[in-house]
mmCIF file of C-alpha atoms and ligand atoms in Angstrom:
data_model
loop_
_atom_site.group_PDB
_atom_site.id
_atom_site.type_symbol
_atom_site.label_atom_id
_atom_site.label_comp_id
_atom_site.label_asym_id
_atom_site.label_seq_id
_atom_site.Cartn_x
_atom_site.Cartn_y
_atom_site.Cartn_z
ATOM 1 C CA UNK A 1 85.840 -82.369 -55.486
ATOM 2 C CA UNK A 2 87.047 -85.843 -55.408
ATOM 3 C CA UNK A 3 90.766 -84.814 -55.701
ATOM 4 C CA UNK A 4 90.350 -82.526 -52.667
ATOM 5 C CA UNK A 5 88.679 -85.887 -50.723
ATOM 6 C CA UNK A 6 91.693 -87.823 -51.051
ATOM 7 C CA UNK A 7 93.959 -85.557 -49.247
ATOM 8 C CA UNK A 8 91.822 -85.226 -46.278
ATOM 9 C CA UNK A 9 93.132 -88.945 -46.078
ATOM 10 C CA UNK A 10 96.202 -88.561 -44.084
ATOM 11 C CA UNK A 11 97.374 -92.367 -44.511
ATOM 12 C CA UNK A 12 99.702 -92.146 -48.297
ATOM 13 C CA UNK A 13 98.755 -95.450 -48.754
ATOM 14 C CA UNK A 14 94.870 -94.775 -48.582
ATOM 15 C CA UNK A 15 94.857 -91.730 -50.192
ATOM 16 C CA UNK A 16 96.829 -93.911 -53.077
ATOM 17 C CA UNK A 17 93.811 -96.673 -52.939
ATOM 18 C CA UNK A 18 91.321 -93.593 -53.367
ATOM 19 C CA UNK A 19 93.272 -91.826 -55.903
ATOM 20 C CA UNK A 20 93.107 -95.671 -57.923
ATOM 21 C CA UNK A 21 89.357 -96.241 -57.809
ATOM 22 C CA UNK A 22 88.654 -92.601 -58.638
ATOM 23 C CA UNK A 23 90.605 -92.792 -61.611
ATOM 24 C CA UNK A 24 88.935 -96.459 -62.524
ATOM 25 C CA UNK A 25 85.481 -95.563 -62.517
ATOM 26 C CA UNK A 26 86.570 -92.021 -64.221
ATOM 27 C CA UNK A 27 88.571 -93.740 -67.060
ATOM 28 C CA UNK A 28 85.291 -96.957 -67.414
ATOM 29 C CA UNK A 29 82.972 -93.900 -67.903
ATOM 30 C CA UNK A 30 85.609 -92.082 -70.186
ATOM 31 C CA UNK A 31 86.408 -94.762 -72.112
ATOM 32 C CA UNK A 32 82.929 -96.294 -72.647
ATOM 33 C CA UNK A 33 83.020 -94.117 -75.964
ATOM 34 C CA UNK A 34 85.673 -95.864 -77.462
ATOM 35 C CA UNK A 35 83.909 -99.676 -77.242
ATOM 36 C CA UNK A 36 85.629 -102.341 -80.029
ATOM 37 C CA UNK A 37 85.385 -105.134 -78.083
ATOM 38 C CA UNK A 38 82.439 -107.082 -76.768
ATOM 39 C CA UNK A 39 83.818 -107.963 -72.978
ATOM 40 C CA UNK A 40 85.522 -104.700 -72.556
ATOM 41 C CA UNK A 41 81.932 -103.328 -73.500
ATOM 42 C CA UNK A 42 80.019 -104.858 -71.038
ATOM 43 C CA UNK A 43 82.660 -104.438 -68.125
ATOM 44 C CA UNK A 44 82.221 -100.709 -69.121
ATOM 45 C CA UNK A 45 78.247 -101.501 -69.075
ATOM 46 C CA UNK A 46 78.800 -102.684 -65.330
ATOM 47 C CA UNK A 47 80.793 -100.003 -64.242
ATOM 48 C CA UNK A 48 78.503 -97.652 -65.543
ATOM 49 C CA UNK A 49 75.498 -98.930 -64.336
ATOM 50 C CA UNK A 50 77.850 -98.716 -60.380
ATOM 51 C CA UNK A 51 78.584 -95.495 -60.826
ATOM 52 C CA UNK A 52 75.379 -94.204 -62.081
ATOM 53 C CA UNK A 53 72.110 -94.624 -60.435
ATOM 54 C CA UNK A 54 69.280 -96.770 -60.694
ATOM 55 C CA UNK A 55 65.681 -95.184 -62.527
ATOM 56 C CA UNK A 56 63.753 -95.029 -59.102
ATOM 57 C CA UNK A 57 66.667 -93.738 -57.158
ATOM 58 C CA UNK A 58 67.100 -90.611 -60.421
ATOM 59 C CA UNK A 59 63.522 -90.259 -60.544
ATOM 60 C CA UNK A 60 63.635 -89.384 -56.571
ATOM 61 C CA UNK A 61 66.414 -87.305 -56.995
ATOM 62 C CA UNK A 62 65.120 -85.227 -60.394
ATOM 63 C CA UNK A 63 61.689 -84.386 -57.811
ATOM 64 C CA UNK A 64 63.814 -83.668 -54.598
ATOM 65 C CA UNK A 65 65.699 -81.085 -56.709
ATOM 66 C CA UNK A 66 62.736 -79.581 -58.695
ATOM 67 C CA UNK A 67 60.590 -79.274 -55.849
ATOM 68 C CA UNK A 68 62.957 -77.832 -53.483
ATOM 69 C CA UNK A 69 63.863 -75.332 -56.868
ATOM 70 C CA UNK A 70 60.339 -74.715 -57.782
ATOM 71 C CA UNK A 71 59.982 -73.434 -53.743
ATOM 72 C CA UNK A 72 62.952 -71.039 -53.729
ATOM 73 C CA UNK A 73 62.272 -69.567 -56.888
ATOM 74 C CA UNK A 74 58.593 -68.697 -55.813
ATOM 75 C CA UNK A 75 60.388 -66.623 -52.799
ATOM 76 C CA UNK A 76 62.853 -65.293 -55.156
ATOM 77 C CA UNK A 77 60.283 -63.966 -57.481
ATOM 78 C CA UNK A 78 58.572 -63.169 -54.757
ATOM 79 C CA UNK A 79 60.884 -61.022 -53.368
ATOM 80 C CA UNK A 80 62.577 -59.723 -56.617
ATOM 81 C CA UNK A 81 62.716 -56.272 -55.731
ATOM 82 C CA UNK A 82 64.330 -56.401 -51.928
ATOM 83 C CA UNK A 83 67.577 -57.910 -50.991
ATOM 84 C CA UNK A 84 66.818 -61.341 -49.407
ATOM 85 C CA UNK A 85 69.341 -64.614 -48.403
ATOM 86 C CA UNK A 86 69.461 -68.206 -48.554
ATOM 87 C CA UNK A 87 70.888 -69.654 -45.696
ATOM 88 C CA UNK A 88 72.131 -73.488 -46.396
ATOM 89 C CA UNK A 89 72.561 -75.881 -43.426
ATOM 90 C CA UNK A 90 74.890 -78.390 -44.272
ATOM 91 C CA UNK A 91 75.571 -77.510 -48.078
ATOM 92 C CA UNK A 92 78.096 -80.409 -48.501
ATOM 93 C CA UNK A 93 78.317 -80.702 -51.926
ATOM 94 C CA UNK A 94 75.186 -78.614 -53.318
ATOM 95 C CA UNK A 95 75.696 -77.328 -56.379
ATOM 96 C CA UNK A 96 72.088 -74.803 -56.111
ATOM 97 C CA UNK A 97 74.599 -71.811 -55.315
ATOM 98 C CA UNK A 98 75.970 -72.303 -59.137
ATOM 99 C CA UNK A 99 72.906 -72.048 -60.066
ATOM 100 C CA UNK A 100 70.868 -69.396 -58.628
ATOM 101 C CA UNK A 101 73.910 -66.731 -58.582
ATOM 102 C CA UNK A 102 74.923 -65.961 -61.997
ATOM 103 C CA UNK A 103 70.808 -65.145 -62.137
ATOM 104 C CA UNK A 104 70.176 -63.225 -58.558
ATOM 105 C CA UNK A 105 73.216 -62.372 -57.325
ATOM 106 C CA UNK A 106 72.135 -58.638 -57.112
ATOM 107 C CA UNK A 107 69.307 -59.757 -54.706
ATOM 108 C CA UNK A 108 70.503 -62.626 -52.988
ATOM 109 C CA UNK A 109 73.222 -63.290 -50.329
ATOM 110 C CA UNK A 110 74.040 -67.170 -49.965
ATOM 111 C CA UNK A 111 75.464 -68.442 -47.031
ATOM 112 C CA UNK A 112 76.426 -72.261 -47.256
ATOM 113 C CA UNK A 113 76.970 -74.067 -43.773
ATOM 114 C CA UNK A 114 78.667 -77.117 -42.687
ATOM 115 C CA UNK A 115 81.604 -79.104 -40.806
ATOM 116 C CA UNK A 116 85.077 -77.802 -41.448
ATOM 117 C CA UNK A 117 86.801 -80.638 -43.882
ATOM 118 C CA UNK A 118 83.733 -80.534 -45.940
ATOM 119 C CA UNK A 119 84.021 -76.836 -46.134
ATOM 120 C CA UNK A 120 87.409 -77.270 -47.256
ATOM 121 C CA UNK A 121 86.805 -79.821 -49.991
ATOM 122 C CA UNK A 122 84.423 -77.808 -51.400
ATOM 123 C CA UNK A 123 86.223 -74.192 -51.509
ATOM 124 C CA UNK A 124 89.300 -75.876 -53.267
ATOM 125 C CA UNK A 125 87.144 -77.564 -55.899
ATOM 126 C CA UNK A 126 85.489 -73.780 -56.284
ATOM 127 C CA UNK A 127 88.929 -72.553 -56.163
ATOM 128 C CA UNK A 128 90.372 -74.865 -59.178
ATOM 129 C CA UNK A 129 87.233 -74.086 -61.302
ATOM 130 C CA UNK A 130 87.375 -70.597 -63.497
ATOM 131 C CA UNK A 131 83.801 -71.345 -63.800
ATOM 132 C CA UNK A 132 82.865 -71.709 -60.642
ATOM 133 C CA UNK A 133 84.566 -69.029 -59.315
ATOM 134 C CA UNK A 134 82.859 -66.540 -62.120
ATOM 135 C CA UNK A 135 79.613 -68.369 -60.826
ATOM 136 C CA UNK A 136 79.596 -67.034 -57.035
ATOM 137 C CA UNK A 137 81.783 -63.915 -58.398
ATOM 138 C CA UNK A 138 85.108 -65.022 -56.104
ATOM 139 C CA UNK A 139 87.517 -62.605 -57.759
ATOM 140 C CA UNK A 140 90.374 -63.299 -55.445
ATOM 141 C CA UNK A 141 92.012 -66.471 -56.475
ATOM 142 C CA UNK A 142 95.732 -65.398 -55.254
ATOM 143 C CA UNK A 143 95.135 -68.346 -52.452
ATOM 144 C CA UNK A 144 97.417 -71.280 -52.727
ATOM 145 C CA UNK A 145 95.916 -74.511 -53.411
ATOM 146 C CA UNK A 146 96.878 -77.675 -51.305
ATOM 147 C CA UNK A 147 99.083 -79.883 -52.428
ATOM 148 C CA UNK A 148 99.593 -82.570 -49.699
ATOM 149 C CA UNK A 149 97.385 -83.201 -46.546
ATOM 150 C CA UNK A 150 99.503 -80.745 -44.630
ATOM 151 C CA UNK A 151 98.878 -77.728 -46.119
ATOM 152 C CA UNK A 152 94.803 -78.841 -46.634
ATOM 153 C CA UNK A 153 94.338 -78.786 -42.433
ATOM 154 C CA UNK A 154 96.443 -75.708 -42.233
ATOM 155 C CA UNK A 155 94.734 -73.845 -44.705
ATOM 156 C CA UNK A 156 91.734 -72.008 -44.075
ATOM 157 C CA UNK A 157 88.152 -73.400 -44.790
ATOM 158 C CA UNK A 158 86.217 -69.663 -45.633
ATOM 159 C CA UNK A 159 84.937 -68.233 -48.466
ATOM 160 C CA UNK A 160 83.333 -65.049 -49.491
ATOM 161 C CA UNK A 161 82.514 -62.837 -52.573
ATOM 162 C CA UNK A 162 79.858 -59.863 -52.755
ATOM 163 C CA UNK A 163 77.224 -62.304 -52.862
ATOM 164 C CA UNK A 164 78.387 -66.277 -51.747
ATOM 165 C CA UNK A 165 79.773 -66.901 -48.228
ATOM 166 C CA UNK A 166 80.749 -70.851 -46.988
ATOM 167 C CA UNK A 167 81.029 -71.122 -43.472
ATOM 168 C CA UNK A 168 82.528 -73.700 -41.356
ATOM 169 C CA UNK A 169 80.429 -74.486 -38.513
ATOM 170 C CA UNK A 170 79.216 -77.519 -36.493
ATOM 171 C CA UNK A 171 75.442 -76.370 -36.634
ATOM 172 C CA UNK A 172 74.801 -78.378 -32.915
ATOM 173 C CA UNK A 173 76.602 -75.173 -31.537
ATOM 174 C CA UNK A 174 75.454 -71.912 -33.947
ATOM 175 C CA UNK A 175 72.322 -71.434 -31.134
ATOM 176 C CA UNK A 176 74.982 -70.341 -28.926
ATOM 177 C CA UNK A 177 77.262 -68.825 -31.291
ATOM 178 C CA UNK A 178 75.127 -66.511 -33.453
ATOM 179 C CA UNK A 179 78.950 -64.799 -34.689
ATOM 180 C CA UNK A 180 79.610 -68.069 -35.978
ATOM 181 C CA UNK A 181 77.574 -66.953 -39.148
ATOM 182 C CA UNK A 182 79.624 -63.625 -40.743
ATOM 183 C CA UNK A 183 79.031 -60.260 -39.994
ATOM 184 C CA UNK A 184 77.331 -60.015 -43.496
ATOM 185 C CA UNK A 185 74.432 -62.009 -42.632
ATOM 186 C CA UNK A 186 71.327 -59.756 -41.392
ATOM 187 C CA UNK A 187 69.373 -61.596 -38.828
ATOM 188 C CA UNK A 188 66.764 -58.891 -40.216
ATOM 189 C CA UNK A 189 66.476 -59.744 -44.207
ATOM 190 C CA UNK A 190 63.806 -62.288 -45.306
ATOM 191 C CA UNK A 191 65.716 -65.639 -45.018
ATOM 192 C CA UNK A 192 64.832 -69.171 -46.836
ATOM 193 C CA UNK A 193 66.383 -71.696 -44.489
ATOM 194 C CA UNK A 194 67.147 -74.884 -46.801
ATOM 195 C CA UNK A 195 67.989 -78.213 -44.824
ATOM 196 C CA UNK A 196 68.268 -80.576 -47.573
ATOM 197 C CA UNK A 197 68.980 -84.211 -45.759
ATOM 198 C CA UNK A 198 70.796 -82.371 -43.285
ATOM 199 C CA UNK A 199 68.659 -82.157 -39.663
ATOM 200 C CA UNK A 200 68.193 -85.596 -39.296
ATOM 201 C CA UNK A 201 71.592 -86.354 -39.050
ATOM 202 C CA UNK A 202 71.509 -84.431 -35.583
ATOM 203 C CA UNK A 203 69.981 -85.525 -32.664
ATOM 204 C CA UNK A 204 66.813 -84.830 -31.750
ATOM 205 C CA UNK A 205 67.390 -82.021 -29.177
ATOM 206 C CA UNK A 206 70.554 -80.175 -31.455
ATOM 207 C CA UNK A 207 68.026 -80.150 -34.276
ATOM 208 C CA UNK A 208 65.100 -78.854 -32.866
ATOM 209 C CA UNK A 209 67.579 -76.315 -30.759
ATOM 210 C CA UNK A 210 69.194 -74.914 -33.872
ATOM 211 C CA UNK A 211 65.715 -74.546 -35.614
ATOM 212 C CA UNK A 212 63.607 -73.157 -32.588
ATOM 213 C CA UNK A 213 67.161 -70.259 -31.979
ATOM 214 C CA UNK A 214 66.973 -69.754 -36.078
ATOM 215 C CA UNK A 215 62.776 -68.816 -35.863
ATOM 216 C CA UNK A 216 63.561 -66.936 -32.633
ATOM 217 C CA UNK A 217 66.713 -64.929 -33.659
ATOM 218 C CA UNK A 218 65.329 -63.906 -37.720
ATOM 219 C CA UNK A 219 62.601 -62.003 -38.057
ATOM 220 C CA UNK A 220 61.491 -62.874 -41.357
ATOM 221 C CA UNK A 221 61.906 -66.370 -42.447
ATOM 222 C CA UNK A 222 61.281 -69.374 -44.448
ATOM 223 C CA UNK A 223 62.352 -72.717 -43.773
ATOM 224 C CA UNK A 224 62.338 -75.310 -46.556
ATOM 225 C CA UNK A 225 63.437 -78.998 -44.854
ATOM 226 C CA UNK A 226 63.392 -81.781 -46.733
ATOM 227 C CA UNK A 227 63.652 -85.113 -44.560
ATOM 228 C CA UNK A 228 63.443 -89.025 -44.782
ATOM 229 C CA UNK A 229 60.722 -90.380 -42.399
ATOM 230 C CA UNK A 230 60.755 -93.977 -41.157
ATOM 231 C CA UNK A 231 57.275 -94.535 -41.535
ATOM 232 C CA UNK A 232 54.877 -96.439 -39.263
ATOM 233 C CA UNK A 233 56.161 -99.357 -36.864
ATOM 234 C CA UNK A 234 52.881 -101.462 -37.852
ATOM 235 C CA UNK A 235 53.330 -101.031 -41.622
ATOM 236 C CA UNK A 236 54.332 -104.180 -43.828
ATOM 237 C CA UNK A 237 57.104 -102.626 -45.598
ATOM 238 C CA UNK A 238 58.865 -101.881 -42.065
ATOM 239 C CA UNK A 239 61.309 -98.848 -44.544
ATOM 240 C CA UNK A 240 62.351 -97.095 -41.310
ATOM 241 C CA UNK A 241 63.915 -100.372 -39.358
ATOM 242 C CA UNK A 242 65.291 -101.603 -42.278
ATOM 243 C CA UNK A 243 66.694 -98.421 -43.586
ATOM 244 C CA UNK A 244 68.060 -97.934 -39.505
ATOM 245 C CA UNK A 245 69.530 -101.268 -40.243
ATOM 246 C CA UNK A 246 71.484 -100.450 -43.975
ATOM 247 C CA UNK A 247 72.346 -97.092 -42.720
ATOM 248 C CA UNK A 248 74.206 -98.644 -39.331
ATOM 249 C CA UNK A 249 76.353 -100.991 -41.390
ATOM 250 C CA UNK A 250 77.139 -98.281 -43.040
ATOM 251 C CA UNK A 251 78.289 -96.595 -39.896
ATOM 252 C CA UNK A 252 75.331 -93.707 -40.621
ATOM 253 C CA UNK A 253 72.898 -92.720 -37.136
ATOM 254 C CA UNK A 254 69.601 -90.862 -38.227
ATOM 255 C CA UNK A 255 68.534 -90.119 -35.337
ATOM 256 C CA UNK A 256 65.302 -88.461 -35.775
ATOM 257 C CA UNK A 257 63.926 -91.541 -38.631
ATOM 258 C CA UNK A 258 61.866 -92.997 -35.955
ATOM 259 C CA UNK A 259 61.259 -89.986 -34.140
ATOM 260 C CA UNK A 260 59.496 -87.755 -36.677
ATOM 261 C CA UNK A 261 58.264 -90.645 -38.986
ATOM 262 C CA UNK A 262 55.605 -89.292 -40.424
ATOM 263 C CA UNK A 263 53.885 -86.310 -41.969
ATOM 264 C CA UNK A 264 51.916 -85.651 -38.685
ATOM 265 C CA UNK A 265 54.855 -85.569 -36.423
ATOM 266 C CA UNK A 266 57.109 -83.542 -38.515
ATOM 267 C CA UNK A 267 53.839 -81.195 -38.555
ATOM 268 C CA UNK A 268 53.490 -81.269 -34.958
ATOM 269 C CA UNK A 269 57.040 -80.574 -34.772
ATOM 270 C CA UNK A 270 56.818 -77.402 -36.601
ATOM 271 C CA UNK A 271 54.392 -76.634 -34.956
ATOM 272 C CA UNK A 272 56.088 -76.374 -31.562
ATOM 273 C CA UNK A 273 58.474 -73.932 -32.809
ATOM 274 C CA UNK A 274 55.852 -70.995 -32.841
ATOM 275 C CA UNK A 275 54.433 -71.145 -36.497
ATOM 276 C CA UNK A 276 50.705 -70.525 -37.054
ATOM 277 C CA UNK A 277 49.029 -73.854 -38.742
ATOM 278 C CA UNK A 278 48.082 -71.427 -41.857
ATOM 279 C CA UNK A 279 51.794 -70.949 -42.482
ATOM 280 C CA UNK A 280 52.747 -74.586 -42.457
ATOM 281 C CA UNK A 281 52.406 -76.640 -45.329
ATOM 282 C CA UNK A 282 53.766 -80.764 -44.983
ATOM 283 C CA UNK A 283 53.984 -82.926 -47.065
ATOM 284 C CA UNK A 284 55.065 -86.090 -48.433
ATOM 285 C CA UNK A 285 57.302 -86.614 -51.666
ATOM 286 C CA UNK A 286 54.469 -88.984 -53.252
ATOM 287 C CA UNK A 287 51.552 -86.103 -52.628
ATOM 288 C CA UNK A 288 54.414 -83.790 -54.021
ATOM 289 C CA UNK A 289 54.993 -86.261 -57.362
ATOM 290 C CA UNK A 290 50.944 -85.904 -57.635
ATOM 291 C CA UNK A 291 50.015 -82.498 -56.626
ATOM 292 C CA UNK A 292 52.828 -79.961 -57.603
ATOM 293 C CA UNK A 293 54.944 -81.064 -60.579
ATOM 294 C CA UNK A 294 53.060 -79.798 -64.141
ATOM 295 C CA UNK A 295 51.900 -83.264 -66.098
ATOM 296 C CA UNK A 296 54.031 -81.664 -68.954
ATOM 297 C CA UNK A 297 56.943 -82.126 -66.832
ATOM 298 C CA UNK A 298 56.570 -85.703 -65.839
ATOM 299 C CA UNK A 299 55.642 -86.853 -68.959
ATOM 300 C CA UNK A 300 58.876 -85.360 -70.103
ATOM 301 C CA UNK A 301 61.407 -86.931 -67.583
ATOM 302 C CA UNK A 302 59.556 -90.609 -67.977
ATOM 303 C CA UNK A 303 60.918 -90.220 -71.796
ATOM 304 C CA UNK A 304 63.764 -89.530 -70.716
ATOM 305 C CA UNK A 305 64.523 -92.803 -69.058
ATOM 306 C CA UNK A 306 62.007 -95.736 -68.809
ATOM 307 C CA UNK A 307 60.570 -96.588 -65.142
ATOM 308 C CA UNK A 308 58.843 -99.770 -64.318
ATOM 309 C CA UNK A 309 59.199 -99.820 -60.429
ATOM 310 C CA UNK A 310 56.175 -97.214 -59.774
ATOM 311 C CA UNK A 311 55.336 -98.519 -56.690
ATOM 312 C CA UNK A 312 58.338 -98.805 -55.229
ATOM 313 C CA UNK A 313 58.704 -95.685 -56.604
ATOM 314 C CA UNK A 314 55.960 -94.887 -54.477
ATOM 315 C CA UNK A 315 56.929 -96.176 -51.349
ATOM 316 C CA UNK A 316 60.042 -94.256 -51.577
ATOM 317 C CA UNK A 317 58.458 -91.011 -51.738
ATOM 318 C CA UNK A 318 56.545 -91.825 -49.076
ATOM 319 C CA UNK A 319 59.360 -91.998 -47.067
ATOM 320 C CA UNK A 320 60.409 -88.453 -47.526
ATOM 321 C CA UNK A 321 58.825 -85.345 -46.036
ATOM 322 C CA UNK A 322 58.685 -81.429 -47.735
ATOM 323 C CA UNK A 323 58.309 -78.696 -45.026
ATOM 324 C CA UNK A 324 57.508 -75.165 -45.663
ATOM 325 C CA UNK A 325 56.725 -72.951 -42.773
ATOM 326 C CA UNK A 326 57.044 -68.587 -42.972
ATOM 327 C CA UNK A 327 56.908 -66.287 -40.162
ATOM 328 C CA UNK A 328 57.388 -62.287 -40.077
ATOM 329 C CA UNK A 329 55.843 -62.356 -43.644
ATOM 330 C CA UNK A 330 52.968 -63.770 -46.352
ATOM 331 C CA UNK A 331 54.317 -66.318 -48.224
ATOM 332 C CA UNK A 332 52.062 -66.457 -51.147
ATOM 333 C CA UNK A 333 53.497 -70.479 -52.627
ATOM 334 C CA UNK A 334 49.990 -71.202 -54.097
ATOM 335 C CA UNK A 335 50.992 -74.562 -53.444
ATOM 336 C CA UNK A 336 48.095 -77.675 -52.166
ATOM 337 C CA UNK A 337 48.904 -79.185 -48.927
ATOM 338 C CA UNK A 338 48.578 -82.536 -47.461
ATOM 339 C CA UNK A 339 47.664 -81.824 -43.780
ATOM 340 C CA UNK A 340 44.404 -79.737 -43.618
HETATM 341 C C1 LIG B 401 73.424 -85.834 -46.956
HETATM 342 S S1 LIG B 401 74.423 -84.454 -46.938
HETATM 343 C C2 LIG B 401 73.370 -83.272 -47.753
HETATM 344 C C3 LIG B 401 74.159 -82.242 -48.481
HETATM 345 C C4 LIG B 401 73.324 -81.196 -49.231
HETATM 346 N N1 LIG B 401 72.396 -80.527 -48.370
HETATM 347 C C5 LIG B 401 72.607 -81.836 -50.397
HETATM 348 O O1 LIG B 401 71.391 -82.042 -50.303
HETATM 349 O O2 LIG B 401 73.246 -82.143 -51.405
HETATM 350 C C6 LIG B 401 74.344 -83.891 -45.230
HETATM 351 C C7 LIG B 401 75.286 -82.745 -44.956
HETATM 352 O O3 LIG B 401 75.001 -82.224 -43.641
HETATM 353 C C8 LIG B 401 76.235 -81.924 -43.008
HETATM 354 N N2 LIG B 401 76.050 -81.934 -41.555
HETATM 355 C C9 LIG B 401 75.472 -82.901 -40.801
HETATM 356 N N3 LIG B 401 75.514 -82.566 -39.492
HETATM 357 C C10 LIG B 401 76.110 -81.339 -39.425
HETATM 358 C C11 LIG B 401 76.464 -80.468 -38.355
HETATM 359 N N4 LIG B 401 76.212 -80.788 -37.084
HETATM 360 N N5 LIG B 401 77.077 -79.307 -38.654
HETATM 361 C C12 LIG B 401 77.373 -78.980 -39.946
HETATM 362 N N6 LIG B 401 77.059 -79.766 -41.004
HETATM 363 C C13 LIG B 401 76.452 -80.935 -40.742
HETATM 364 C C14 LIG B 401 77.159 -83.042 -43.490
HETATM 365 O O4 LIG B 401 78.523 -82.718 -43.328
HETATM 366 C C15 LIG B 401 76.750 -83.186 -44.950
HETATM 367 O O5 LIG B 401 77.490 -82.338 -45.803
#
């Protein structure tokens, strides 16, 4: 993926600079095998430790994934017997389609959404793979692949097999451009909407827009949204200004951190859309981390790698909503929720 990111850098120079720290941390990590000498070991040990992640921020990851999996394999075995899709709203760089293809790609359609570039990116990194490709069952590889930023805007940003579709689309417009989604997806099939971190980088009105036209326009559905939440104003920790403030010098807008910052909102917010209160469930990732994952599994992962920051661990979670909210159908998840 990373080679594909440096030639949507038009500048030679900057895609040169890129190219260099790519390569740097790639070669630290590579080379951390071969260790002789004491310094060289411990400048590996730092650029390890940059380019992987910290124990709280894995530990939040590990549950964001296995929660969001445990969810979308209930609906697939749910559903095992009926064709049904997954509709992905800005995929970026999700690798679930890898994943859940080579399994159910005789019952499930996937249709990955999201800008153009990033759309790009990711169908030449599927394109160089052999595994990949087998993965989502792309047979035709006869396409050229880039070799200079000229021919990566020129070249088309679509993908399809039988069963895996990526779609370029800015999602702020698909509630007026239902065609924007191919003529393969059935606005009639039971359909698991997944927003993984993606809404809430749209304004308040495009996101509630493209949900509200989504419930309206499928007739059976499922969305699964997964969300940061900024918390209360009055609370000591203040996580929602400060992670405003982090993200902005970053040059990142959230737009909806304050707006739907907490559980209750985000339920009310559902809510509005037209779903019954008995098909709703919300949730935080800390009642998640205590109410859904098997003991078994935790006590697993905490071998795995050693955590002492529980309550910031805590407060993280916190931070982070689950939605799950059916129409058209029963959804039978067996799973607690936090709101009554
Ligand atoms: C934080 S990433 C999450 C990627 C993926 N869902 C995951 O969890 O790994 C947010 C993604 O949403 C996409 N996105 C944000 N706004 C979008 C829009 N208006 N239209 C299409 N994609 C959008 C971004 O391009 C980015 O790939």
């Amino acid at each position: 993926m990373a080679r594909y990111k440096v030639l949507l850098v038009d500048s030679e120079f900057r895609q040169f600079a890129l190219l260099r720290s790519l390569r740097k941390s790639f070669f630290n990590l590579i080379s951390s095998r071969n260790i002789t000498n004491d310094t060289f070991k411990m400048n590996v040990q730092s650029a390890k430790r940059n380019v992987l992640k910290s124990p709280v921020i894995n530990r939040g990851t590990w549950l964001r994934t296995i929660s969001i999996d445990m969810i979308i394999n209930k609906f697939l075995q749910q559903f095992k017997n009926e064709k049904v899709q997954i509709l992905s709203l800005g995929a970026g760089s999700d690798t679930r389609a890898f994943r859940i293809l080579p399994k159910h790609h005789k019952n499930v359609d996937y249709f990955e959404v999201d800008f153009e570039n990033s759309c790009k990116i990711k169908k030449y990194a599927i394109l160089s793979s052999e595994e990949l490709c087998k993965a989502l069952f792309i047979t035709k590889t006869e396409e050229k692949l880039p070799t200079n930023h000229n021919e990566f805007v020129t070249q088309s940003s679509s993908l399809e097999s039988d069963c895996y579709h990526l779609i370029a689309c800015d999602l702020r417009t698909l509630k007026d451009r239902k065609d924007a989604l191919p003529s393969s997806f059935d606005w009639n099939k039971k359909t698991l909407v997944l927003s993984e971190c993606c809404i809430c980088y749209m304004g308040t009105e495009d996101s509630n827009n493209l949900l509200l036209s989504l419930k309206q326009n499928l007739s059976q559905g499922i969305f699964l949204v997964y969300d940061p939440m900024g918390g209360e104003k009055s609370n000591e920790s203040r996580y929602g200004e400060v992670m405003v403030r982090n993200l902005r010098t970053r040059g990142i807008e959230m737009p909806n951190l304050m707006v739907y910052n907490t559980i209750e909102k985000q339920h009310q917010r559902f809510l509005q859309f037209g779903l019954c209160n008995s098909n709703l469930i919300v949730c935080d990732m800390r009642f998640v981390y205590e109410n859904w994952i098997p003991r078994d599994e935790i006590f697993r992962v905490s071998k795995l790698e050693m955590l002492d920051e529980l309550e910031e661990l805590n407060l993280i979670n916190s931070h982070y909503a689950l939605i799950l909210g059916w129409w058209g159908f029963e959804f039978r998840s067996n799973l607690k929720t936090e709101l009554p």
